[in-house]
Coordinates of C-alpha atoms in Angstrom, one line a residue:
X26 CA 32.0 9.9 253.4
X27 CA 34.4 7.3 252.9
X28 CA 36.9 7.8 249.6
X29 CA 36.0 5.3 246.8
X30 CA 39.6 4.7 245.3
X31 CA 38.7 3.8 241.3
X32 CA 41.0 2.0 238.7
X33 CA 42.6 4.2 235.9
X34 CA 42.4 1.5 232.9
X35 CA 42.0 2.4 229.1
X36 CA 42.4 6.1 229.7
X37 CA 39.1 6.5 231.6
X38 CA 38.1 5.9 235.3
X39 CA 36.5 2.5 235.9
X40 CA 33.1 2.3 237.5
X41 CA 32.8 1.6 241.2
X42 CA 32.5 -1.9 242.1
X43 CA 31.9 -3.8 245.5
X44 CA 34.4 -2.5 248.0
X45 CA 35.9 -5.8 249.6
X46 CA 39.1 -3.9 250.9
X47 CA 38.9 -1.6 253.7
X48 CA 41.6 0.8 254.1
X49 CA 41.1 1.8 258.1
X50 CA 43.7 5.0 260.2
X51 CA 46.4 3.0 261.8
X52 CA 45.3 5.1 264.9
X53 CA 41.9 5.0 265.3
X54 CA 40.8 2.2 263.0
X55 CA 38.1 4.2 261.4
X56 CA 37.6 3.0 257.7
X57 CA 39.1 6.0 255.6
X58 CA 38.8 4.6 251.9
X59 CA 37.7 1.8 250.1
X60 CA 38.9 -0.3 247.1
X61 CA 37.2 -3.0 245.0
X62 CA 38.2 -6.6 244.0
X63 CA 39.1 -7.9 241.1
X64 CA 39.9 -5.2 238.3
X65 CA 38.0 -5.7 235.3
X66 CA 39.0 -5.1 231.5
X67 CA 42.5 -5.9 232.7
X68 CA 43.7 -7.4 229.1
X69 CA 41.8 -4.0 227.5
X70 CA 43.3 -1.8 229.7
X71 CA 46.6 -3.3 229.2
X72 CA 46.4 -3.4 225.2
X73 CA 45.3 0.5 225.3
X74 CA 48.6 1.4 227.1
X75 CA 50.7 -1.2 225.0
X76 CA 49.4 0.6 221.8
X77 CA 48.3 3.9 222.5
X78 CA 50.1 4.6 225.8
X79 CA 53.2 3.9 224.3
X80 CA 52.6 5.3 220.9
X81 CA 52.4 8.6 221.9
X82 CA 55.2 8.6 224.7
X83 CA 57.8 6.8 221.8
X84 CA 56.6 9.9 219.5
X85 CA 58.2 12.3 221.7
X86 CA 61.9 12.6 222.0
X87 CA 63.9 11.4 225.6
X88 CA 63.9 15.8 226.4
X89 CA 60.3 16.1 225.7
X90 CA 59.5 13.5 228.0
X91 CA 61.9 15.0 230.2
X92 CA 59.9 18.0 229.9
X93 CA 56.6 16.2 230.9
X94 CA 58.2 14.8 233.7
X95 CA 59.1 18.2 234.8
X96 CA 55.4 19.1 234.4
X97 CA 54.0 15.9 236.8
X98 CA 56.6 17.4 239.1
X99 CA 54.3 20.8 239.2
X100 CA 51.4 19.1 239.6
X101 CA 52.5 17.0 242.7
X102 CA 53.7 20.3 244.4
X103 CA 50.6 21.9 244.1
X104 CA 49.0 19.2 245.5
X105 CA 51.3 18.4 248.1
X106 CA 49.2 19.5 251.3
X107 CA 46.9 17.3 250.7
X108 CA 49.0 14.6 250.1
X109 CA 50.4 15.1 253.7
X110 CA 46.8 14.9 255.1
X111 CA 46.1 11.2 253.2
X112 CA 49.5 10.4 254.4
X113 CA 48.9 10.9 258.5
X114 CA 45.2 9.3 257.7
X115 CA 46.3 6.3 256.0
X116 CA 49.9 5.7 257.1
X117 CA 50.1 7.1 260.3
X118 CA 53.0 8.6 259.8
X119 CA 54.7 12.1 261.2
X120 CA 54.9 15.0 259.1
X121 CA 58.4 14.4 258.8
X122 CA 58.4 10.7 258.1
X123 CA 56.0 11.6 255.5
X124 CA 58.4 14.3 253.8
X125 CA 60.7 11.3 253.5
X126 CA 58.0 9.5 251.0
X127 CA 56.6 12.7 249.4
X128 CA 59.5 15.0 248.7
X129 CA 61.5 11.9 248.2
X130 CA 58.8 11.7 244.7
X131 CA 59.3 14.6 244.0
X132 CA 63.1 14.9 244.3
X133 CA 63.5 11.7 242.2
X134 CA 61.0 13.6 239.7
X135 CA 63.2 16.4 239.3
X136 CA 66.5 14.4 239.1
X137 CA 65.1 12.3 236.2
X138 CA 63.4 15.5 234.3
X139 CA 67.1 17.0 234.6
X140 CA 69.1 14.0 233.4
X141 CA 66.5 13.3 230.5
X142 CA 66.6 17.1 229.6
X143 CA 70.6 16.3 228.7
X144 CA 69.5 13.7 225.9
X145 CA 67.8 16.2 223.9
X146 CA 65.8 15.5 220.7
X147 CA 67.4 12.2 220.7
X148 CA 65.3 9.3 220.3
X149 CA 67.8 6.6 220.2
X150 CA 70.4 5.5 222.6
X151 CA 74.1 4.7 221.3
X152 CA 75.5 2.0 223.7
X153 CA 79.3 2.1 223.4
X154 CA 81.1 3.3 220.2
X155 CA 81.2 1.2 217.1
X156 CA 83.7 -1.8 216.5
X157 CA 84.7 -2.9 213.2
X158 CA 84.0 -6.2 212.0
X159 CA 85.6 -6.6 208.8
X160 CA 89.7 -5.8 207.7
X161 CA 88.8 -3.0 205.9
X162 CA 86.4 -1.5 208.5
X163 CA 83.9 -0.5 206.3
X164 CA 81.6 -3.4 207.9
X165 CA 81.0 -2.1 211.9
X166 CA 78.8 -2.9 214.5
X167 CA 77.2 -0.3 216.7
X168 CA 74.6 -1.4 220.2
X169 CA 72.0 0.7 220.4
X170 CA 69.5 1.0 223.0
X171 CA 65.1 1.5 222.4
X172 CA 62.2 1.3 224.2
X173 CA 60.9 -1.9 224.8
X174 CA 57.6 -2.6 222.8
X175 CA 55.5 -3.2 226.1
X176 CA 54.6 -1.5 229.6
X177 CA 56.1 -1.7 232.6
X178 CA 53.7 -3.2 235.4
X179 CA 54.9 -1.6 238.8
X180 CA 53.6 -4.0 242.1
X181 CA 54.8 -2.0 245.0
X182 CA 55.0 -2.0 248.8
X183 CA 52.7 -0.3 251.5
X184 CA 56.1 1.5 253.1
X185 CA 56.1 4.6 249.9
X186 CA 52.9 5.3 248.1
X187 CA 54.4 8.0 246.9
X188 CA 58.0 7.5 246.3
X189 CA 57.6 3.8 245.2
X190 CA 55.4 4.9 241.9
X191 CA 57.5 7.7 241.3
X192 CA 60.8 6.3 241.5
X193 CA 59.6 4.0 239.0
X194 CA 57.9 5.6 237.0
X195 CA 60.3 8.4 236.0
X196 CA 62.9 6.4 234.3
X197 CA 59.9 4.0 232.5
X198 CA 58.3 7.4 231.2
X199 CA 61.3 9.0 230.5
X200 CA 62.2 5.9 228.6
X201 CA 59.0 6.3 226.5
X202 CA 57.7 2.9 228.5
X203 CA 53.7 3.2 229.5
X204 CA 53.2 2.1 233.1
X205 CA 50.5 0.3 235.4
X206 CA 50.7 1.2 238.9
X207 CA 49.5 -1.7 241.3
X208 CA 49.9 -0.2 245.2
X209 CA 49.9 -2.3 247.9
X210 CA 46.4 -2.2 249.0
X211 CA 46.8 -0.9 252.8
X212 CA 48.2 2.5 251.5
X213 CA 46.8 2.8 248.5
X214 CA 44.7 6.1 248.8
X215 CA 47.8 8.3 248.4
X216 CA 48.9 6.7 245.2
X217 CA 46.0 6.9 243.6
X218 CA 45.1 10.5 244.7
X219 CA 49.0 11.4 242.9
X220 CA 47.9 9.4 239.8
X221 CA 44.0 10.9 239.9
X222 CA 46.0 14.6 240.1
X223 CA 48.2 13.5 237.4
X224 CA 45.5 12.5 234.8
X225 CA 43.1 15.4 235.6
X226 CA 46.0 17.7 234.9
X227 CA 46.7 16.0 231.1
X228 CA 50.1 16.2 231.4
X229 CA 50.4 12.9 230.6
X230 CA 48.9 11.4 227.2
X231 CA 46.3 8.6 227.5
X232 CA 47.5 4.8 228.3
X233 CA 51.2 6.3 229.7
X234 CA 50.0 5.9 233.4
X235 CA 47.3 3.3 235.0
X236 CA 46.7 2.1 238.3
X237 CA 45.0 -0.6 239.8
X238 CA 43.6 -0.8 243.4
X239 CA 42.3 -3.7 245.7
X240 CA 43.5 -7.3 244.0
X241 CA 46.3 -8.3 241.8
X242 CA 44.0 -11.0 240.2
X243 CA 44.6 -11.1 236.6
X244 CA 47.6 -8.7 236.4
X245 CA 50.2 -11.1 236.2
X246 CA 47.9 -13.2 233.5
X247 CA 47.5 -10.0 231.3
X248 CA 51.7 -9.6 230.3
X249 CA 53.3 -10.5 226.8
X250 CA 56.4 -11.1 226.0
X251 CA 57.7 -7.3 225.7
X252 CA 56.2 -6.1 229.0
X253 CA 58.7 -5.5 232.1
X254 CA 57.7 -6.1 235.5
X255 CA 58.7 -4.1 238.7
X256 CA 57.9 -5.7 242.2
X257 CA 58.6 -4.6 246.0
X258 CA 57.8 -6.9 248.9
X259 CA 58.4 -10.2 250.4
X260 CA 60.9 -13.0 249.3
X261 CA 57.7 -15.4 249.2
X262 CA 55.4 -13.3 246.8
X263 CA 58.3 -12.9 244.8
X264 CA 58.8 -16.3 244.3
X265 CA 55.4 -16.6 243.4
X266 CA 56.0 -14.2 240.6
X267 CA 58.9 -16.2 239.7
X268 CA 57.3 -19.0 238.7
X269 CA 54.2 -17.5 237.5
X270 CA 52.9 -19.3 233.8
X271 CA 53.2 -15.7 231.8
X272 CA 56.3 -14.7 233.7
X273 CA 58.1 -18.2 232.7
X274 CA 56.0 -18.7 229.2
X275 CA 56.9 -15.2 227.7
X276 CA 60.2 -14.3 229.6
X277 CA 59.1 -11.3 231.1
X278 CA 62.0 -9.6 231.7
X279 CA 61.3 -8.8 236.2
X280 CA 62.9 -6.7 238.5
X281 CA 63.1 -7.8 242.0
X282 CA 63.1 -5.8 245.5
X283 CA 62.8 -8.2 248.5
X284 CA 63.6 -9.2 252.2
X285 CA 66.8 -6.9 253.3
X286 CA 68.5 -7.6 256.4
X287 CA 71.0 -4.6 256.1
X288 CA 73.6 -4.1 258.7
X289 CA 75.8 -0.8 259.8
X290 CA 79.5 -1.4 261.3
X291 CA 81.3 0.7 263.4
X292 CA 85.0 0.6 262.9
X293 CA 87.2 -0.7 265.3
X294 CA 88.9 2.7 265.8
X295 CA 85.8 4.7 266.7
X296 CA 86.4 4.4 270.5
X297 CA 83.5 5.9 272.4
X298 CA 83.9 9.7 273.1
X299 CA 84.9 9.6 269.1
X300 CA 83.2 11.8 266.8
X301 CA 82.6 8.4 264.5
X302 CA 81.1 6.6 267.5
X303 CA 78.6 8.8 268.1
X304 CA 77.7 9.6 264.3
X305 CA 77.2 5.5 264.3
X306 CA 74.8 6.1 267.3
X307 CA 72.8 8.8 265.7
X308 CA 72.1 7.1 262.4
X309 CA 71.2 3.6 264.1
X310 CA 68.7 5.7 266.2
X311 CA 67.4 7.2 262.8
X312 CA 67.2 4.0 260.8
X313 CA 65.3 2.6 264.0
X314 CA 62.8 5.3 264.4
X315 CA 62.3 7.0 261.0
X316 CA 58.7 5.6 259.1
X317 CA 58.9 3.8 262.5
X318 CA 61.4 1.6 261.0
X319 CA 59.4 0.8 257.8
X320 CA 61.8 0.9 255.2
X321 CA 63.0 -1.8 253.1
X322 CA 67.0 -0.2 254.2
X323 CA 66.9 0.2 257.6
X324 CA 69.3 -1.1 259.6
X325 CA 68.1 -4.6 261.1
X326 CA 72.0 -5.8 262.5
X327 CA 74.0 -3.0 264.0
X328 CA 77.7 -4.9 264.0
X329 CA 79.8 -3.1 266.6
X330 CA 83.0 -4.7 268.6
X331 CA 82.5 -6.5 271.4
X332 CA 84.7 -4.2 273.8
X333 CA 82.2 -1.4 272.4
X334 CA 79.1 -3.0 272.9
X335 CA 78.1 -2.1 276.4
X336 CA 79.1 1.3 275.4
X337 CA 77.0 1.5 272.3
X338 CA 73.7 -0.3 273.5
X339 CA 73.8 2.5 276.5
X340 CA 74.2 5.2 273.9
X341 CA 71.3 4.1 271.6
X342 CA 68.9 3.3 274.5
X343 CA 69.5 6.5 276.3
X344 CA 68.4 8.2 272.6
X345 CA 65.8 6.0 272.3
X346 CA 64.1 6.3 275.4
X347 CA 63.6 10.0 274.5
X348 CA 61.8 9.1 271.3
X349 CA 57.7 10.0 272.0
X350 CA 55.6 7.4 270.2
X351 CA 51.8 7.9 269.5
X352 CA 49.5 9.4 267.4
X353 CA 51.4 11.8 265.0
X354 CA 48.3 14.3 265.5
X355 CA 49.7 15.4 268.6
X356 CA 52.6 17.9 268.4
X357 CA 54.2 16.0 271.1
X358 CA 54.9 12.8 269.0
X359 CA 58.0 12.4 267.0
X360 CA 56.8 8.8 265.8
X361 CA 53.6 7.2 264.8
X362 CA 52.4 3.9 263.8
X363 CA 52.9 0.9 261.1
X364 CA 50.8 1.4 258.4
X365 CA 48.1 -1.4 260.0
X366 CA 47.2 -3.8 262.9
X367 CA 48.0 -6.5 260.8
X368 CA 51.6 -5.3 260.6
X369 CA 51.4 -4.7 264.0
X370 CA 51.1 -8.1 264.9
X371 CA 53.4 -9.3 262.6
X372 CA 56.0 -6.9 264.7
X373 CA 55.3 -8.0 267.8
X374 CA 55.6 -11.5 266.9
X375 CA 58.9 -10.8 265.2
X376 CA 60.6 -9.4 268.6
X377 CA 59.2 -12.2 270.6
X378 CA 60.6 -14.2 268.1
X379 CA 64.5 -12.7 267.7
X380 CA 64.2 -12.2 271.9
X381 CA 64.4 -16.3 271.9
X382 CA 68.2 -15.7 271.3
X383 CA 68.9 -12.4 271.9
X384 CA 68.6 -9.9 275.5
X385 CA 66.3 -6.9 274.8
X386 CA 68.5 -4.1 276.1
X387 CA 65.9 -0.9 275.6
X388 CA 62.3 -2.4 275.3
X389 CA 59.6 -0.3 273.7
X390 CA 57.0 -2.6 274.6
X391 CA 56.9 -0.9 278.1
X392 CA 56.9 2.5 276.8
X393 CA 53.5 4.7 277.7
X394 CA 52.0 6.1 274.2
X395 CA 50.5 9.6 273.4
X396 CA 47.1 9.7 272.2
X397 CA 46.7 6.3 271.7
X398 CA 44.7 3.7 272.5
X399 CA 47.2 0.3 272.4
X400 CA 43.9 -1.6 272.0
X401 CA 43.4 -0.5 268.2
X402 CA 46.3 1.7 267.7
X403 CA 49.3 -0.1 265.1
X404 CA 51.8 1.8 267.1
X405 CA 55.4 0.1 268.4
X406 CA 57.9 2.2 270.1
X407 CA 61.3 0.8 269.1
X408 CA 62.7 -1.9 270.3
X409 CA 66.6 -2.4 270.7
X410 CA 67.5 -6.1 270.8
X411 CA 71.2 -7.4 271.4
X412 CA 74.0 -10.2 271.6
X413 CA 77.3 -9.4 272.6
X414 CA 78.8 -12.7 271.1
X415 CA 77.5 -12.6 267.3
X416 CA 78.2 -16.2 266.6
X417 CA 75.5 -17.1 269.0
X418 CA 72.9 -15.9 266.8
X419 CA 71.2 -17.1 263.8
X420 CA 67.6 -15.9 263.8
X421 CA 68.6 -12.3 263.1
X422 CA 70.5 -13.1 260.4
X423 CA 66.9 -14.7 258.8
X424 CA 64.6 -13.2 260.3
X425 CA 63.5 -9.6 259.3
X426 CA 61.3 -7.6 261.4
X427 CA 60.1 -5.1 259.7
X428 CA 59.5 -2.1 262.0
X429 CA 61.2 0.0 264.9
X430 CA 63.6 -3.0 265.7
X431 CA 67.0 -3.3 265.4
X432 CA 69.7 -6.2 266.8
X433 CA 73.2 -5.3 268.4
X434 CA 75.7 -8.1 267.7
X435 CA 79.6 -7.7 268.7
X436 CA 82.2 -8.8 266.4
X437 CA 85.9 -10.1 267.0
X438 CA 87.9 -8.0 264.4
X439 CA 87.0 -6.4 260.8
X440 CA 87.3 -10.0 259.0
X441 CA 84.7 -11.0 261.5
X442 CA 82.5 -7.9 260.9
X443 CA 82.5 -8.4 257.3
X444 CA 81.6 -11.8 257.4
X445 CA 78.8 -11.1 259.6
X446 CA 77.4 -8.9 257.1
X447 CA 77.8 -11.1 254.4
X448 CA 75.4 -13.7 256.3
X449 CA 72.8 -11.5 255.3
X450 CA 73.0 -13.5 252.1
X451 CA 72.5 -10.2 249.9
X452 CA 71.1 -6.6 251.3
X453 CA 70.0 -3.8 249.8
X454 CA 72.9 -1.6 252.0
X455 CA 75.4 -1.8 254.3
X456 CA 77.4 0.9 256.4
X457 CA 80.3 1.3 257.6
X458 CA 81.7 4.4 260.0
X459 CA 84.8 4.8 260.9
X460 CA 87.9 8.1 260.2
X461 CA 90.4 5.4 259.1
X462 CA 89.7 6.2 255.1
X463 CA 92.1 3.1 254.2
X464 CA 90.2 0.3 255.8
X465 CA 86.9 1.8 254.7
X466 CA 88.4 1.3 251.3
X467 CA 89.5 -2.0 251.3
X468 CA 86.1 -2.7 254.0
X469 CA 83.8 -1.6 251.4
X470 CA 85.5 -3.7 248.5
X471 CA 84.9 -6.3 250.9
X472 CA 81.2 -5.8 251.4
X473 CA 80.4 -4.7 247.8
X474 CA 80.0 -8.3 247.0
X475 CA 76.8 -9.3 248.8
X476 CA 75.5 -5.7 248.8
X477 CA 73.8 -2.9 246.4
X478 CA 75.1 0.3 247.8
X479 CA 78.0 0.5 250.6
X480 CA 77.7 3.8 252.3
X481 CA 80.7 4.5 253.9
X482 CA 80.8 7.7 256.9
X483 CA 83.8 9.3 258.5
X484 CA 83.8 12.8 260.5
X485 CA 84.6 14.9 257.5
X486 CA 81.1 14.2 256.0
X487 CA 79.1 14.1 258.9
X488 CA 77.0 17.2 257.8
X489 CA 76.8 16.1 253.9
X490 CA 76.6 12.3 254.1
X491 CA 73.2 11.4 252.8
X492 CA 72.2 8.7 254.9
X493 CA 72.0 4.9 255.8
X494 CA 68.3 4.4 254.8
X495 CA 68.3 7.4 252.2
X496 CA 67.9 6.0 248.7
X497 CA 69.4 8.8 245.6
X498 CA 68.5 8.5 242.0
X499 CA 72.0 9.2 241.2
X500 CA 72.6 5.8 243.2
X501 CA 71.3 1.8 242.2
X502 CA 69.2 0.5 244.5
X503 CA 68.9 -3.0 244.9
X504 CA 71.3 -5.9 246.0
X505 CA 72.1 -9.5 245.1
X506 CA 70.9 -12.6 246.8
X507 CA 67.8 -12.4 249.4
X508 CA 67.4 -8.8 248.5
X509 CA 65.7 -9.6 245.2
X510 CA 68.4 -9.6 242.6
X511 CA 67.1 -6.5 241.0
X512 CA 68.6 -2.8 240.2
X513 CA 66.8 0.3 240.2
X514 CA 67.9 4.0 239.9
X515 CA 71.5 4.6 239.3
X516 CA 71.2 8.0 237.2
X517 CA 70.5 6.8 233.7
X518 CA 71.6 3.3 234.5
X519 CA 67.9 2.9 235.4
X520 CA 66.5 3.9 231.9
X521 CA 68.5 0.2 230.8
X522 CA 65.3 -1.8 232.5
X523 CA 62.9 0.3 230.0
X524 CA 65.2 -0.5 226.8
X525 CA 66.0 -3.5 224.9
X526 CA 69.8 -3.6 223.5
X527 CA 70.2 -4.7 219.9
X528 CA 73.4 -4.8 217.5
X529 CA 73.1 -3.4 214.1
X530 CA 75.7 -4.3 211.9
X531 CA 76.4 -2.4 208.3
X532 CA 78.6 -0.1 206.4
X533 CA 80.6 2.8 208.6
X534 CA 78.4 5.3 206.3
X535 CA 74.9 3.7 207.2
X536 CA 75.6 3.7 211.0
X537 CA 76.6 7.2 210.9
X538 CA 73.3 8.1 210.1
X539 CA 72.1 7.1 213.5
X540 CA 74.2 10.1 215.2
X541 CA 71.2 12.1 213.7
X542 CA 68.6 10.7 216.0
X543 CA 70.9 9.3 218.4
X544 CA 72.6 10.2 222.0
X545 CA 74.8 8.7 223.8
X546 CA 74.2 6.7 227.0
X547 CA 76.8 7.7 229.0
X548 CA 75.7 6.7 233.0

């Protein structure tokens, strides 16, 4: 019987309604789940978690809610199994590649329960210390930090169900901030099985955690001035949201994840035979292959110089013609499919397009799948494109294809590396691996301009180096420019989207009194 995915609005389970979206197996294309069209009693629902939601998370102190968060933690784990299940049914993806999205939730869970636990019975953040405003400095000023006075609506991407909601969601309840889940559609059983676990376990009061399935219609009409939004996806739907009338009309304050076209250098010191070399090969392989490529920091332009370019697209090919591709069912397969035909298509037509100026040097379109039928199956073996003289391309630097694909381009010298990466016009992440510590230095200073998080590798950290494509809570994610603009994550840097900073100004004796109810933010 197929799964009936129901909206969580007003602290009770909405009725069923038509189903008009079909969620299918990226493998077989048999319908798995189905979710309805527009959500009604959007503007109710809202309201309930504005006023109740939100009353009854702000009554709790920042290490009570820590402590709830600790509890949605338990309840995921003892869940989890079946969370893997939902997850090879509706994303296609490996048991490992779905570890990445699962126990990725829960890690970030556990980091934010921890961090919160650390503020205490504080319900008030101190922003800096005090500054005196008057000669006798009996008249100071002191920034504080509180919860803003709306929810947080979270409009997420089909590449993490899981870790999408729950990386969100941790610092906007730990910040006392109800929130309204909106999944992208495709992928939305697994969300809504966390959040149906969540509720039936009452760990959370009512109105802190909603979720609507099947259409956005109406969400973005429902927001008032103190509400936050959260989005991940394209450049083009975020511009939408941009310019919406409630987003402009009542300055919603929005955060932004978009289009990333993150690129990895390898130094001009690691020679092939180094030890750098061939941790550059290893992680390109990763980034190209892990989720099959479906994550929003995977490496899209590997930068290498162009006396190592032969060298390096011989390396990665030889790796990636070992990579088994099909249906993740079968023990045999270390990679399954994009999350849906759709995104299939959009692949292929995103290789042909990049292959107008670039050679294909390992092509996965020729590669034989396992337990698959390439008729219905979303399945793409990866696909290694290249140009050996970077200044004769432009496409890749626009273009992102977002699956196993990946673009070699050779660069002159490390000024012509970094610019390279800058044409990204702002990603998410950029990588650099090399055992010459000073020019990574002064390399990533150089990058950290047009980039959110510069993850630099040499040999002494090739065993503790958490990874291109690996996004940590202790970490911001986000980047300037094309990536979005926004900032997520970050440690307790994240908890700043949830609050609104104000300045109270009185006597040295009145703003003492806030030390009572008060920690300090110290990310």
């Amino acid at each position: 019987m197929t799964t009936f995915l129901h909206n969580y609005l007003s602290g009770i389970w909405q009725p069923e309604t038509n189903g008009v979206n079909i969620l299918r197996d990226p493998l077989t294309g048999q319908h798995i789940a189905v979710a309805g069209g527009r959500a009604e009693g959007l503007e109710a629902g809202f309201d309930f978690a504005r006023t109740q939601g939100a009353a009854a998370l702000q009554a709790m102190s920042y290490g009570q809610r820590a402590a709830m968060l600790s509890e949605v933690m338990k309840v995921l784990q003892a869940n989890r199994d079946a969370y893997y299940e939902i997850s090879l049914a509706n994303s296609g993806t490996t048991q490992a590649d779905s570890a990445v999205d699962i126990e990725g939730a829960a890690f970030t869970l556990n980091y934010y329960a921890k961090a919160g636990a650390a503020l205490g019975d504080a319900r008030t953040l101190l922003d800096g210390n005090a500054t005196s405003l008057s000669k006798d400095q009996l008249f100071q000023s002191q920034h504080i930090l509180t919860p803003v006075r709306g929810l947080a609506l979270f409009i997420n991407a089909f590449n993490f169900p899981a870790w999408g909601l729950w990386e969100k969601a941790a610092p906007a309840l730990l910040s006392g901030v109800p929130v309204v889940i909106k999944p992208a559609t495709v992928t939305a059983w697994l969300t809504q099985r966390m959040v149906a676990d969540v509720i039936a376990a009452g760990v959370l009061p009512r109105g802190a955690l909603s979720i609507v399935c099947g259409s956005s219609a109406g969400l973005l009409d429902s927001l008032k001035s103190f509400d936050v939004l959260s989005f991940t996806g394209s450049a083009d739907t975020a511009a939408q949201i941009r310019s919406h009338p409630a987003i402009v009309r009542h300055s919603v304050r929005s955060n932004i994840e978009a289009d990333s076209l993150n690129s990895s250098i390898l130094g001009e010191d690691a020679a092939p035979g180094t030890l750098a070399f061939d941790l550059y090969v290893k992680e390109l392989v990763r980034e190209m292959t892990t989720k099959s490529g479906q994550r929003c920091t995977a490496i899209r332009r590997a930068l290498v110089p162009a006396r190592y370019f032969n060298a390096v697209a011989e390396a990665v090919a030889a790796k990636l013609a070992q990579v088994t591709v099909g249906n993740p069912r079968n023990a045999e397969v270390r990679m399954g499919s994009l999350v849906s035909r759709e995104q299939y298509d959009s692949v292929q037509q995103g290789i042909a397009t990049l292959a107008t100026e670039a050679s294909v040097v390992h092509d996965g379109r020729k590669q034989t799948l396992i337990d698959a039928d390439e008729d219905v199956t979303a399945c793409v073996a990866p696909t290694l494109l290249g140009v050996a003289d970077a200044d004769q391309a432009s496409l890749v630097h626009d273009h992102e294809v977002f699956g196993p694909v990946s673009t070699l381009l050779g660069y002159r010298d490390a000024e012509h590396a970094i610019a390279l990466a800058h044409r990204g016009l702002g990603s998410l992440v950029t990588s650099v691996f090399s055992a010459d510590e000073a020019w990574l230095a002064r390399a990533a200073c150089a990058l950290a301009g047009s980039h959110g998080r510069v993850h630099t590798v040499t040999p002494e950290v090739a065993k503790s180096q958490t990874g291109h494509g690996n996004v940590m809570p202790a970490s911001i994610h986000g980047g300037p420019g094309r990536a979005g603009g926004g900032e997520e994550l970050g440690g307790l840097r994240g908890l700043g989207f949830y609050h609104r900073r104000s300045a109270l100004q009185g006597s040295a004796a009145t703003l003492q009194q806030l030390a009572a109810v008060s920690a300090k933010w110290d990310y």
